[in-house]
Short mmCIF file of N, CA and C in Angstrom, two decimals:
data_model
loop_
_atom_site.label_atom_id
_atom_site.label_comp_id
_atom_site.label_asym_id
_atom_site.label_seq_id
_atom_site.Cartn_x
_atom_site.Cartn_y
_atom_site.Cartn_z
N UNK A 1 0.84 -1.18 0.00
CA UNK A 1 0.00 0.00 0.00
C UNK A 1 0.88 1.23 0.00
N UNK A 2 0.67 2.34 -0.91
CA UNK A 2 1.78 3.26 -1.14
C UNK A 2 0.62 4.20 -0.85
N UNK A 3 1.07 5.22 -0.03
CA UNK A 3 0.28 6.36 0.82
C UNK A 3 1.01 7.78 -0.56
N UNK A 4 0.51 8.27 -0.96
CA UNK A 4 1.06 9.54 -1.47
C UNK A 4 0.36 10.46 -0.78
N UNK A 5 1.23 11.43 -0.74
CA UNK A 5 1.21 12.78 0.40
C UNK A 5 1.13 14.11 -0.87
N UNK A 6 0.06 15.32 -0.56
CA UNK A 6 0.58 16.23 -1.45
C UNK A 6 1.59 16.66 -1.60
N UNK A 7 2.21 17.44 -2.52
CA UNK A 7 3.26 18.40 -1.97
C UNK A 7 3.18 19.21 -1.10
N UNK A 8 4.02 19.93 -0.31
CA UNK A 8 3.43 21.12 0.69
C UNK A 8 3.90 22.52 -0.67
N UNK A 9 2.88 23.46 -0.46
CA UNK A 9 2.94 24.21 -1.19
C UNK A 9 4.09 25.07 -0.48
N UNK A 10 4.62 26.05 -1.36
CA UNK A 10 5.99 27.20 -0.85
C UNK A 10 5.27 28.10 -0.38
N UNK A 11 5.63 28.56 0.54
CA UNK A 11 5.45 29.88 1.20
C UNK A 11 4.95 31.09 0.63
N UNK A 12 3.49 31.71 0.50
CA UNK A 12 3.46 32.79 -0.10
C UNK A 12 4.33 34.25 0.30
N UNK A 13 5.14 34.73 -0.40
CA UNK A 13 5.46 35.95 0.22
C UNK A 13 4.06 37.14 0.19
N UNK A 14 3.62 37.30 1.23
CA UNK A 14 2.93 38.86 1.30
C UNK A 14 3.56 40.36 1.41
N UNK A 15 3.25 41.09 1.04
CA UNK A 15 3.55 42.65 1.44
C UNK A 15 2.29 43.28 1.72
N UNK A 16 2.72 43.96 2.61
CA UNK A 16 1.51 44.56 3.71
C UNK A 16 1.20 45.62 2.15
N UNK A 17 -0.79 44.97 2.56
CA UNK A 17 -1.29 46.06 1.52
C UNK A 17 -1.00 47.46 1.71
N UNK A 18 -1.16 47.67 0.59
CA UNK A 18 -0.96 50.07 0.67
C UNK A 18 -2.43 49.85 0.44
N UNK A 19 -2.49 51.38 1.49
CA UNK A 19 -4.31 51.58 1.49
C UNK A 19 -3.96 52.95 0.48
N UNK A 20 -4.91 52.16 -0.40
CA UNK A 20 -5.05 53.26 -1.83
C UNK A 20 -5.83 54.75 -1.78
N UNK A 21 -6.40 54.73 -0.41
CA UNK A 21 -7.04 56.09 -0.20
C UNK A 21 -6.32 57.22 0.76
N UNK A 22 -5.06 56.25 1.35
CA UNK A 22 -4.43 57.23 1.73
C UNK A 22 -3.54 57.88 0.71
N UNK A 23 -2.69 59.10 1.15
CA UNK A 23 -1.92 59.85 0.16
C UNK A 23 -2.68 60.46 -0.90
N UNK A 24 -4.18 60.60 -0.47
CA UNK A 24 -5.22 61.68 -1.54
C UNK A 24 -4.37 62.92 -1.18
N UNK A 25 -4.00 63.56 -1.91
CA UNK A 25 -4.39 65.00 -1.99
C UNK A 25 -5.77 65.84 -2.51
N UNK A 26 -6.00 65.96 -1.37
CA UNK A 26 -7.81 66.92 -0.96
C UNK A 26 -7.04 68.43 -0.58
N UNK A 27 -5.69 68.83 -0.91
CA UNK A 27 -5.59 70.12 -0.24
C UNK A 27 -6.49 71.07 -1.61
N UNK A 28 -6.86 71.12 -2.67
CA UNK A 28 -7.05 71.98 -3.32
C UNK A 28 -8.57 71.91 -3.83
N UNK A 29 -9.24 71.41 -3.19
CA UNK A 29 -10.49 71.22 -2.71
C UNK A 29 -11.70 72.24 -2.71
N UNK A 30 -10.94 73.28 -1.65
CA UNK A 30 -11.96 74.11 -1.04
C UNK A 30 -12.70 74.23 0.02
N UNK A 31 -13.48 75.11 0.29
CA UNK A 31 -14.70 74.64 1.26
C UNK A 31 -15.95 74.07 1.15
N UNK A 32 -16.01 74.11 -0.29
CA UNK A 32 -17.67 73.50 -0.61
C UNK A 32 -17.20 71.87 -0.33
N UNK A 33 -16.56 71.24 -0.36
CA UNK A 33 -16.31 69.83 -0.28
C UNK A 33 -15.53 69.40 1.02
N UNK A 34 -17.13 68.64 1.59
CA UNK A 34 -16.11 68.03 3.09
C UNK A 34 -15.69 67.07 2.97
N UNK A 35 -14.50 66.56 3.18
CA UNK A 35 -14.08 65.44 3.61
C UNK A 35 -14.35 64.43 4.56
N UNK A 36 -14.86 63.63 4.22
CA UNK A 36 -15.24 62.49 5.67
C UNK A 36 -14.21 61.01 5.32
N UNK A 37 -13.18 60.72 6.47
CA UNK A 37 -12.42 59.66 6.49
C UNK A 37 -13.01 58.72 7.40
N UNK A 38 -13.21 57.66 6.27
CA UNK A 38 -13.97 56.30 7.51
C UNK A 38 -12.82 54.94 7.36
N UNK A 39 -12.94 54.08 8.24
CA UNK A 39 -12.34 53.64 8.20
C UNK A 39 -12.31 52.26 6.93
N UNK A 40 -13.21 52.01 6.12
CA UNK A 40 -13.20 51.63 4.81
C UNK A 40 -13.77 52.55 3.43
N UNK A 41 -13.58 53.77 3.93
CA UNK A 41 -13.54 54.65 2.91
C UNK A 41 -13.62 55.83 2.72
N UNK A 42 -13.67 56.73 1.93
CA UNK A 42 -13.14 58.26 2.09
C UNK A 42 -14.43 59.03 1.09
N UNK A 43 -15.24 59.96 1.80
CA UNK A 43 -16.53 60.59 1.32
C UNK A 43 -16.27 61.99 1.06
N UNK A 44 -16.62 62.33 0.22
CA UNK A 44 -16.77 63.84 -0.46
C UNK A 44 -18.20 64.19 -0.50
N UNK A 45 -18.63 65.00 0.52
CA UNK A 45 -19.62 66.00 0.50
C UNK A 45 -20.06 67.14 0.03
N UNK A 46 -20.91 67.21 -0.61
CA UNK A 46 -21.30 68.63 -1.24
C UNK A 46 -22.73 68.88 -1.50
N UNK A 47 -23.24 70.44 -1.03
CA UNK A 47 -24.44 70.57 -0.56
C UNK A 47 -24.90 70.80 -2.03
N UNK A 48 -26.43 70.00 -2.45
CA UNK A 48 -27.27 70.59 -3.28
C UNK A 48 -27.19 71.69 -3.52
N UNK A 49 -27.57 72.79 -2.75
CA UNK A 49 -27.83 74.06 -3.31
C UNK A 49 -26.78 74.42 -3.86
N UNK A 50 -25.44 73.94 -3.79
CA UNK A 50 -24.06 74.35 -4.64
C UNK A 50 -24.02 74.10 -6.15
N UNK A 51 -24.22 73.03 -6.63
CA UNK A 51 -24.41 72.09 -7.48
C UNK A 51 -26.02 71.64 -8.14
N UNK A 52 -26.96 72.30 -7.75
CA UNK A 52 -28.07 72.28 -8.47
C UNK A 52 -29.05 73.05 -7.87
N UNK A 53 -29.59 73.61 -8.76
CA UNK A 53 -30.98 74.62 -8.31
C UNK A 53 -32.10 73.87 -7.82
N UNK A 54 -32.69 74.24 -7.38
CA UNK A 54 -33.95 73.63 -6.58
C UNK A 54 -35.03 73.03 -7.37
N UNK A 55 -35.02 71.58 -6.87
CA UNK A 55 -35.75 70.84 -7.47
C UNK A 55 -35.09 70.06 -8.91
N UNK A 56 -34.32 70.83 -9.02
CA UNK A 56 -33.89 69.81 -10.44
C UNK A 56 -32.42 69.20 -10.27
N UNK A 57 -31.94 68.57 -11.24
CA UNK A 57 -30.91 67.49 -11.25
C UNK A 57 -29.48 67.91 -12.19
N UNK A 58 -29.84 69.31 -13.13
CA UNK A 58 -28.52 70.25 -13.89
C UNK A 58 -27.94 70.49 -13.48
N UNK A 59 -26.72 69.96 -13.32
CA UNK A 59 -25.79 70.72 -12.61
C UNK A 59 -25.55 72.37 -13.26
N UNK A 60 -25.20 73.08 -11.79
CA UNK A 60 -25.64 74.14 -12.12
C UNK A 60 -23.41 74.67 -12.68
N UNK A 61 -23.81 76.02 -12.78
CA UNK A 61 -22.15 76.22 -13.39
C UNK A 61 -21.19 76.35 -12.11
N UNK A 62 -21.81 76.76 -11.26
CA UNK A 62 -20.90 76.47 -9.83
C UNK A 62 -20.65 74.91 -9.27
N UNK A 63 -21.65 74.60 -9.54
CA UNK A 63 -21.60 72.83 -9.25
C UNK A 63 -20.40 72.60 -10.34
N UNK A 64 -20.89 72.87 -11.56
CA UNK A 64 -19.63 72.01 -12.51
C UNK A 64 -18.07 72.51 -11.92
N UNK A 65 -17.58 73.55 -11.71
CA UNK A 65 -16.59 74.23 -10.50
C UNK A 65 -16.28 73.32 -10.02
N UNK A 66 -16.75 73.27 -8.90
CA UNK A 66 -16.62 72.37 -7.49
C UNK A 66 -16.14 70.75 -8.06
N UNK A 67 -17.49 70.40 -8.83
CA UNK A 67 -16.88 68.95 -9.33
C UNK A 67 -15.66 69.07 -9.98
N UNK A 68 -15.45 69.68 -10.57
CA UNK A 68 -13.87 70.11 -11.28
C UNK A 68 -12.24 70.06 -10.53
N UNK A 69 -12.67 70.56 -9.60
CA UNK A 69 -11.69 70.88 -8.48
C UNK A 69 -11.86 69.26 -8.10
N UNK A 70 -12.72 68.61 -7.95
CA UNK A 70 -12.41 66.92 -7.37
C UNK A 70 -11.95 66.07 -8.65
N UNK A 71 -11.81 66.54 -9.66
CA UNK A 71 -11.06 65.51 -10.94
C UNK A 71 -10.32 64.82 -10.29
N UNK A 72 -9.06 65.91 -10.01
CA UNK A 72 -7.51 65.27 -9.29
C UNK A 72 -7.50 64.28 -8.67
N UNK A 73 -8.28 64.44 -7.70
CA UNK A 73 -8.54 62.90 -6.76
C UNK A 73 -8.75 61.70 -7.15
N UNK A 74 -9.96 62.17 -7.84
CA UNK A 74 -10.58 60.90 -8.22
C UNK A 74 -10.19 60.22 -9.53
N UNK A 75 -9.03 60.75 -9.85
CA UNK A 75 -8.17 59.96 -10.83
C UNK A 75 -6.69 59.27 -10.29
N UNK A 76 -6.53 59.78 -8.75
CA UNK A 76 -5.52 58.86 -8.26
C UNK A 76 -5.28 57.95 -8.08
N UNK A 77 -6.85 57.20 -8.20
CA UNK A 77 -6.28 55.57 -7.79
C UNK A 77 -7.65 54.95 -8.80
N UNK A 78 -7.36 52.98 -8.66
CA UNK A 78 -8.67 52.97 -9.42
C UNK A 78 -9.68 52.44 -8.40
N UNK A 79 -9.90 52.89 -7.05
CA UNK A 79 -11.22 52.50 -6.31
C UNK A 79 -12.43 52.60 -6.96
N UNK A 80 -13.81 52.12 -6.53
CA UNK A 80 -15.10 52.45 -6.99
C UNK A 80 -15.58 53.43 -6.36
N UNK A 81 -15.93 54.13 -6.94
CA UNK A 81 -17.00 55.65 -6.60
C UNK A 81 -18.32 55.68 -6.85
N UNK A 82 -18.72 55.54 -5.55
CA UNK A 82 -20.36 55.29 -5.32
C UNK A 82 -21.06 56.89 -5.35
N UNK A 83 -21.65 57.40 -6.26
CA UNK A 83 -22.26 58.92 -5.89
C UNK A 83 -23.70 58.73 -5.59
N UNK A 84 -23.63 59.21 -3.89
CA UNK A 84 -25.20 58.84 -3.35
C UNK A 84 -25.94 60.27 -3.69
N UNK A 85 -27.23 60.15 -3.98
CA UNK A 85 -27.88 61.63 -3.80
C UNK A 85 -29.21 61.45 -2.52
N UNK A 86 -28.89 62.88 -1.82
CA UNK A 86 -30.19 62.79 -0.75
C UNK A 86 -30.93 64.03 -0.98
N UNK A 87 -32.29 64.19 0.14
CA UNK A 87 -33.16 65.02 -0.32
C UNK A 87 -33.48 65.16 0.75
N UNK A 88 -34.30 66.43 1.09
CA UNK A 88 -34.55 66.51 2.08
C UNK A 88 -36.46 65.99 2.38
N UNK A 89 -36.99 66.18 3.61
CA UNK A 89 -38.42 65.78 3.45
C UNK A 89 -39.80 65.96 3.19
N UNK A 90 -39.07 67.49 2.16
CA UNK A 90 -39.97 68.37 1.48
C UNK A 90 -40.25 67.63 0.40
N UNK A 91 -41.76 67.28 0.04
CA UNK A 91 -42.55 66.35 -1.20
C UNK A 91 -42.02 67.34 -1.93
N UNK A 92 -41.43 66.40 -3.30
CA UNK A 92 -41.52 67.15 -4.84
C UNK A 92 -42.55 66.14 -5.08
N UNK A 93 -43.90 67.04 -6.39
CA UNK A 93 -44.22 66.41 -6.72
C UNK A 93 -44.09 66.86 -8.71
N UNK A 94 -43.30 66.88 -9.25
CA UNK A 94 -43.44 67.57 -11.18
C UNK A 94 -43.54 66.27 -11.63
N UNK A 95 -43.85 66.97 -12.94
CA UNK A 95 -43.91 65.68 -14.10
C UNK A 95 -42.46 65.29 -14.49
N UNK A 96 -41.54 65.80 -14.02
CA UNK A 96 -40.17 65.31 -13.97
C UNK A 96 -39.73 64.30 -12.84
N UNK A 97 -39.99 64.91 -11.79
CA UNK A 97 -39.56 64.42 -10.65
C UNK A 97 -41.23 63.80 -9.85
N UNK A 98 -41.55 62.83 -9.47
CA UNK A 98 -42.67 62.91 -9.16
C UNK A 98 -42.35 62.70 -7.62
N UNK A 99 -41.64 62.49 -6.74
CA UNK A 99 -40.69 62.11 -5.83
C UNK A 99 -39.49 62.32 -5.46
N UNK A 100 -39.21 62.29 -3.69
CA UNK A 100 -37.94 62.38 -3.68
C UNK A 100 -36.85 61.79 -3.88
N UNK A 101 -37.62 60.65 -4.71
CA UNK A 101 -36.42 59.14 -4.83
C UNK A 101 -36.00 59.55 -6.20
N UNK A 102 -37.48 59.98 -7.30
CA UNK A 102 -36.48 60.43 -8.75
C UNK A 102 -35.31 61.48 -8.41
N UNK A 103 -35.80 62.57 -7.90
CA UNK A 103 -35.07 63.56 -8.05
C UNK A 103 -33.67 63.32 -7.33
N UNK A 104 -33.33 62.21 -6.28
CA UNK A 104 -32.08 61.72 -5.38
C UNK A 104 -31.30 61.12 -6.91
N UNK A 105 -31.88 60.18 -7.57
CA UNK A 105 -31.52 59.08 -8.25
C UNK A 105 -31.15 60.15 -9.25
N UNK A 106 -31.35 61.15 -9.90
CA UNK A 106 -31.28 61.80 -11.03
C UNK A 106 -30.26 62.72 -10.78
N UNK A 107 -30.01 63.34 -9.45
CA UNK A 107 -28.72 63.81 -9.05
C UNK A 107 -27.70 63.29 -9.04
N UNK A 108 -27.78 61.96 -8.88
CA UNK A 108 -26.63 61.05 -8.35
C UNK A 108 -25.50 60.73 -9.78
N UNK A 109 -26.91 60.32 -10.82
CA UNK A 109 -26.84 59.92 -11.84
C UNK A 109 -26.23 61.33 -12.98
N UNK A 110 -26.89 62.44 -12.64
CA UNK A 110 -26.30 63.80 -13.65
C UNK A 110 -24.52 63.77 -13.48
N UNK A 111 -24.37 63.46 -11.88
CA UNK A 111 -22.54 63.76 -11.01
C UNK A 111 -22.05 62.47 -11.80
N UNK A 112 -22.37 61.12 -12.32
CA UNK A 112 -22.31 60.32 -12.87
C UNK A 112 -21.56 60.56 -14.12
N UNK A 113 -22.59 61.10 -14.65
CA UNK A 113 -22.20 61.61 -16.35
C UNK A 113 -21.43 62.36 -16.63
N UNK A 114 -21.22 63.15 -15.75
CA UNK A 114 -20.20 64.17 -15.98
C UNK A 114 -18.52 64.05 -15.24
N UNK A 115 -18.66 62.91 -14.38
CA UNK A 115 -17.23 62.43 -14.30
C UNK A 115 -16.81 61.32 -15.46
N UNK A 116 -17.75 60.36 -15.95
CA UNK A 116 -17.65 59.87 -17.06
C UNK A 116 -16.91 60.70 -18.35
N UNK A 117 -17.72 61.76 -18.56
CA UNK A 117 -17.64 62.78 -19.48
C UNK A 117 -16.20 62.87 -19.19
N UNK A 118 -15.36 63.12 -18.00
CA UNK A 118 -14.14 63.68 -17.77
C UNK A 118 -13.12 62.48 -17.29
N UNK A 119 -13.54 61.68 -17.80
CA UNK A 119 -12.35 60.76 -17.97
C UNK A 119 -12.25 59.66 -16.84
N UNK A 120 -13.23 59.57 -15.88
CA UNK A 120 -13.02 58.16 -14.62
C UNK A 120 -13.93 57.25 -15.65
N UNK A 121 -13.28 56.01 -15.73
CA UNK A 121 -13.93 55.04 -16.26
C UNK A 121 -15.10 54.78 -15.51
N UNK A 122 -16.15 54.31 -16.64
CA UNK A 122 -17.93 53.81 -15.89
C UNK A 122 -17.66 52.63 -15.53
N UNK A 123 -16.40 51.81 -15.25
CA UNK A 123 -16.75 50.70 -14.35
C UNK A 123 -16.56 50.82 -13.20
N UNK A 124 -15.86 52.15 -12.75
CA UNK A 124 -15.93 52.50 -10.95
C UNK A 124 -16.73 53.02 -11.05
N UNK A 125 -18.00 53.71 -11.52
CA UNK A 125 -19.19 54.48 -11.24
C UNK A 125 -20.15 53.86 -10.75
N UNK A 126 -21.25 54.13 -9.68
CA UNK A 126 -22.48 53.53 -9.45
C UNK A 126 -23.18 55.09 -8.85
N UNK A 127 -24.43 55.05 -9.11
CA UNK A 127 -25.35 56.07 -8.64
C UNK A 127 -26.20 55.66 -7.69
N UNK A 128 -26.60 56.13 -6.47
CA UNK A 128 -27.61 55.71 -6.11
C UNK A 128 -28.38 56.58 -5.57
N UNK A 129 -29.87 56.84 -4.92
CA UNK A 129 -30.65 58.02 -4.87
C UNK A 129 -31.17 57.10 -3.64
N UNK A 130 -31.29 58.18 -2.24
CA UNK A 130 -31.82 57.92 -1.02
C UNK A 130 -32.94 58.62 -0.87
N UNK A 131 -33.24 59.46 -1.32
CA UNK A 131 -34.16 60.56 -1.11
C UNK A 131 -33.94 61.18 0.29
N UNK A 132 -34.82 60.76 1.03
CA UNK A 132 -35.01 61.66 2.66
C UNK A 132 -34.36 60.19 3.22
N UNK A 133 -33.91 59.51 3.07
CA UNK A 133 -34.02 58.33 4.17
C UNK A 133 -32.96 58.17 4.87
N UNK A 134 -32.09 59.05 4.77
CA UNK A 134 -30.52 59.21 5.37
C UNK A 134 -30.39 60.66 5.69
N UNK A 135 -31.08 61.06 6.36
CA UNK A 135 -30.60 62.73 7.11
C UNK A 135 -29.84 62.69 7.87
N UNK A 136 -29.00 63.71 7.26
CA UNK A 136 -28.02 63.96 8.34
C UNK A 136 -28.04 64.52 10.14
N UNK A 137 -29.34 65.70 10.27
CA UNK A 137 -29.79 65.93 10.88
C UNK A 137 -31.32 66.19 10.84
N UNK A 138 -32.00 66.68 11.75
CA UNK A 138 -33.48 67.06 11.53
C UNK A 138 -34.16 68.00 10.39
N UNK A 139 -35.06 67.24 10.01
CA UNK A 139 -35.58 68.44 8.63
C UNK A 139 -36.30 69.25 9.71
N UNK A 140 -36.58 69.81 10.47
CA UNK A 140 -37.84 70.47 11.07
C UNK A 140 -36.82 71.96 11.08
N UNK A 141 -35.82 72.17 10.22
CA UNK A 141 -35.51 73.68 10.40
C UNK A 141 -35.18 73.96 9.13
N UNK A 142 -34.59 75.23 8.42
CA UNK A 142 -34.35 75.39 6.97
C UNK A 142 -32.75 75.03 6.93
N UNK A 143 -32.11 75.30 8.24
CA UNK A 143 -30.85 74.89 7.81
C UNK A 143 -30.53 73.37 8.27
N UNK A 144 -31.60 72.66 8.55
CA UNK A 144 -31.21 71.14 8.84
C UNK A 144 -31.84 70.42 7.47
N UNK A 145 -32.68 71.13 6.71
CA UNK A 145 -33.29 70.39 5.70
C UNK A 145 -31.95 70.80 4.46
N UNK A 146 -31.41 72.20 4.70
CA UNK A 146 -30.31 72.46 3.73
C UNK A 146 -29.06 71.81 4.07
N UNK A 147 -28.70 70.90 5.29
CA UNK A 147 -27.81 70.12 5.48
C UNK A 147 -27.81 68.72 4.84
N UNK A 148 -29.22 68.51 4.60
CA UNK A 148 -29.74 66.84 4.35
C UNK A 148 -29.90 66.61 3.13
N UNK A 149 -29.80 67.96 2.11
CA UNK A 149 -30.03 67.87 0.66
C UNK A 149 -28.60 68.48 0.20
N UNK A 150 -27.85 66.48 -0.52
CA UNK A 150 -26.12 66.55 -1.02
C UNK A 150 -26.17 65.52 -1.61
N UNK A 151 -25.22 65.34 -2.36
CA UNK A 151 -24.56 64.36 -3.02
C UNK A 151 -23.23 64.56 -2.08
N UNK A 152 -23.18 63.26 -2.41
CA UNK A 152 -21.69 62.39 -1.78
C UNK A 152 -21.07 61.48 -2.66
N UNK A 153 -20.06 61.30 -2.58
CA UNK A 153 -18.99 60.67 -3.19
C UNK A 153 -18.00 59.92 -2.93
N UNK A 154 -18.34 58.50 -3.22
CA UNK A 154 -17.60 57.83 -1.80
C UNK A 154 -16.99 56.60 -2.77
N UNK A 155 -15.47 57.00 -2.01
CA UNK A 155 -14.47 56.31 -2.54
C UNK A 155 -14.90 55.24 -1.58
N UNK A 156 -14.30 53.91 -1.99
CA UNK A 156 -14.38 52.49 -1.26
C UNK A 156 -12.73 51.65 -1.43
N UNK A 157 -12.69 51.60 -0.34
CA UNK A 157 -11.38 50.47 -0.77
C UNK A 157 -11.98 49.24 -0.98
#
């Protein structure tokens, strides 16, 4: 009876991963764009009213600005970039938007097209639209409902 044994496999060498979101340079940024560092990923904030007029999903010419100034970044590495849109819990109701879920989803999706347009490949892109369901703070004031209506931009390792 002859027993065969596998081979033992060789030793993988590892090298401690590099976290691809550190070494962003965010210094040239600004103030319209906050930075939020989590510990599996790095978020870019920016308020609606910067980036689109009320109620609709165009980016406006200050919005295109702002997104401009985040090119740099978001061509440093190849992570996926999730662009969430929120709303606050004021009903839209148009024949465009009949909801706050179109009008989240249609924001998310405009910041979409236009980093496409500028060169991040559409296989790190995803859009997604929350409407009201992620506030940041309370809608019951004008500046908590103008805190809760943004797109975000969220790198992922």
């Amino acid at each position: 009876l002859q027993v065969l044994t596998p081979p033992i496999p060789a030793p993988i060498e590892t090298t401690p991963q590099t976290d691809q979101l550190s070494g962003l340079d965010t210094s040239a940024l600004g103030d319209d764009i906050e930075v939020i560092v989590n510990e599996q990923s790095v978020s870019f904030r920016i308020s609606s009213e910067i980036i689109f007029a009320p109620g609709q999903a165009d980016l406006s010419l200050e919005g295109l600005a702002v997104l401009r100034k985040l090119l740099p970044v978001l061509r440093q590495g190849e992570h996926r970039i999730t662009i969430v849109g929120h709303t606050d819990n004021v009903p839209i109701r148009s024949l465009r938007y009949p909801s706050n879920w179109e009008l989240s989803g249609a924001r998310a999706g405009s910041v979409v097209r236009y980093l496409e347009a500028n060169s991040i490949p559409n296989q790190r892109l995803s859009a997604v639209g929350y409407a009201d369901t992620r506030p940041l703070t309370t809608n019951d004031t004008i500046e908590g409902r103008a805190s809760n209506r943004r797109v975000e931009l969220i790198l992922e390792k």
